């Protein structure tokens, strides 16, 4: 009781302190989605964050694991909807959502129903090797999940473990495709599919030679070719040794780890507000594209032996690198360059995929004529994997393979997520809530010009910059003390990655907490 | 009914044709483990394998996925204990067990109970980011699972996605440890642990310099150092780009994929029977160790700049490479060489771990004085990950990291597996059933000397060789037609990887089917 009163006092104080009045709850727009059943009314802090129980658990855990990245320990049973509850009873509005991987909030009834459906128990009790021994239900499960969100033209589905695993296997598919092309005689995709039979099929490309095979066993060319993947400064594609060579977001992720000597191009750095800097931003995109083309020319048109570029990987919005955007025109030009130089165009939708930009795939905003060759995913989709055009399926079995090749259980969760998304019209809600969030962030940057800048976003996928890394980091701590679970990205950004069940009232609460924290920092 | 009679006829025919009488069911030893509840009495084939429904499903699936590696489609609800049931109603004795990843058979009541326990529902309904937001239960879950199987000295536990992910992160831990050593001032492990605090801690080693950090962002030295991992011919450590550079089992896994130019040493190739070839086998192990030392000298004692070897990775039994064994003395010498040359000793227990050798870890058979530095696991444990000595924990957070860092759900499954293993005394049963299997294989090699050779194994982890790859592959098909689901490895081997619930009667059935197939091939 005392605690509840104390919290009401806190909220009153916060309201009085807020200056920007970013949003009035009376004016909030309605959405087509139902409210989350039995959701908590608002954030509620009982202790400092992390609280004493979190600190005690962290000390215990530190005897067996690294704990430097732990925010707090979580009571997942008590968490609900947009609110995560920690072990000290603190309830936070969660706009970080498990590093953007929580699709429809905590303890959603649709997911609970799927996980307690006796029909799904066999997939919980044993994990099949999907490549060798797929379940009876596998084809139907793929159809009702990935089949309903297939990017245009990408009719091959490969399920894997996580985002890094997805990207690295997409690289492998690009390398195999590229070498098969170099060896010639690749047929078109229609005849390619027509030859499919039960025990393997012939893609038409010449297979590797015996010399290729044997040299690969000693990690030597020509069997282990010096191919590369072109990536961008500020890009993040995971932390395994191949995809880490394409990651350039923070040095602490890369330093001391051997890397492939793959080329890196600059990614546009937009200036805000966009309408005041259109010319400069356009020029910067042109500059980046020109450098990409120079790199492709140097590698793929060289007459001397060089590291050919088999693929270009790019995020629709650079996430870990700081929520960096480029225009649809930039991505269309990039896609064209990939085609012109014979490189696969790989779109990494691990963080952007799943609906938080208002479309299921962020690259759906680009109006591409020729779709991506490979689209990788993970996080909100629960399973990692990639979509690919059919010509990226290797002719031989076991070349893109591992023990499990994903997990049917994660597909059942994906199915529950997608069904809920459609039934509850969550993408429409993302657009409406996103406008509330972005308008509010814009007003806060005007109210706190010394603290906040560059409000940007699409759907609820939004960010705002702070003046320094230290100020941003201090703000994350302040927001957590006030009941907002959030995260940074890049050097300066605070990123918003709410679940798709985030309603205008949650955007309003989030803005009020940010307003209050900024007011206390003046 | 007709089908049942037809099957009885088949079994009678099989018994009449069998020549070796590898085993008499009357003489089977007893075990301390209870029978699997409601298990099927034996294999039962109703159609050819794959049957018509599997073939139809495979044609459908081939429009969206590679199907070259599919054995058949599975009715996982109907599968039970040691028997896997396909969609055509064929019931196979399964000694392949999802590429050695099924710990206690199909639909084990202990796993079903864990998955339907309401107390575990929250871990099924949302997947936490364990590095940032661990559940209340996490420390206890680690203690009751990995804590009970911890290899001596390896008190740090890192959970990951799969075996490849485990190996590749173990490499990263070895690289970071090696570079920290090179930079000096690493303190001992006791003071290391003493400094653990909530938000990061100091391991005592000098951190990377600003120049290290910046050069790593361009994939260049010194930040991206030319370190390597030494691996063995015939070894398999996964298929991601880093661990694929340490994999040398089959060219089709490696060809066309860029590789790190890491060194490779020969692994002993034993001649059988062991007692007739002890001298030659000892000499071969000495030869391999001498080459390992030459490679270590050339890399780690070179005065000119060279690729330093940060770690040696080895499987206790080379699995995918063909079930190749070496002696405990070989591994003890290898461990010593790693210490002498300052390289981490990484034992890959992805396939050998989990009890099928009669001990939980295969390296427990070696009597090591100094334990491994890192032990990687996956498959039967359901979660990937590695154990490490505390000095392999990086000082800074986020260096060994990904979104999910494993999955608590898999830990709950591991807990059910380990509890069952102990309660039902499954390791003792593995030893007893393993003797039945190995003695029978030995007798079959004597009965079919032109077909079978080199029966070998430890516990139920066993293999036998065929004269040619074609003969081995043909035999796998024949065995499947007779109701034995099995797999090959290397060029010549048929491998046995039953679950821990495999009893002497299952070994007898397995031997009888093999006997019959060999008899029909004479």
mmCIF file with all atom_site columns, C-alpha atoms in Angstrom, chain A residues 251 260 392 436:
data_model
loop_
_atom_site.group_PDB
_atom_site.id
_atom_site.type_symbol
_atom_site.label_atom_id
_atom_site.label_alt_id
_atom_site.label_comp_id
_atom_site.label_asym_id
_atom_site.label_entity_id
_atom_site.label_seq_id
_atom_site.pdbx_PDB_ins_code
_atom_site.Cartn_x
_atom_site.Cartn_y
_atom_site.Cartn_z
_atom_site.occupancy
_atom_site.B_iso_or_equiv
_atom_site.pdbx_formal_charge
_atom_site.auth_seq_id
_atom_site.auth_comp_id
_atom_site.auth_asym_id
_atom_site.auth_atom_id
_atom_site.pdbx_PDB_model_num
ATOM 1 C CA . UNK A 1 251 ? 35.440 -2.500  -32.277 1.00 0.00 ? 251 UNK A CA 1
ATOM 2 C CA . UNK A 1 260 ? 38.635 -12.288 -43.620 1.00 0.00 ? 260 UNK A CA 1
ATOM 3 C CA . UNK A 1 392 ? 20.779 -20.103 -54.736 1.00 0.00 ? 392 UNK A CA 1
ATOM 4 C CA . UNK A 1 436 ? 2.473  9.062   -31.968 1.00 0.00 ? 436 UNK A CA 1
#
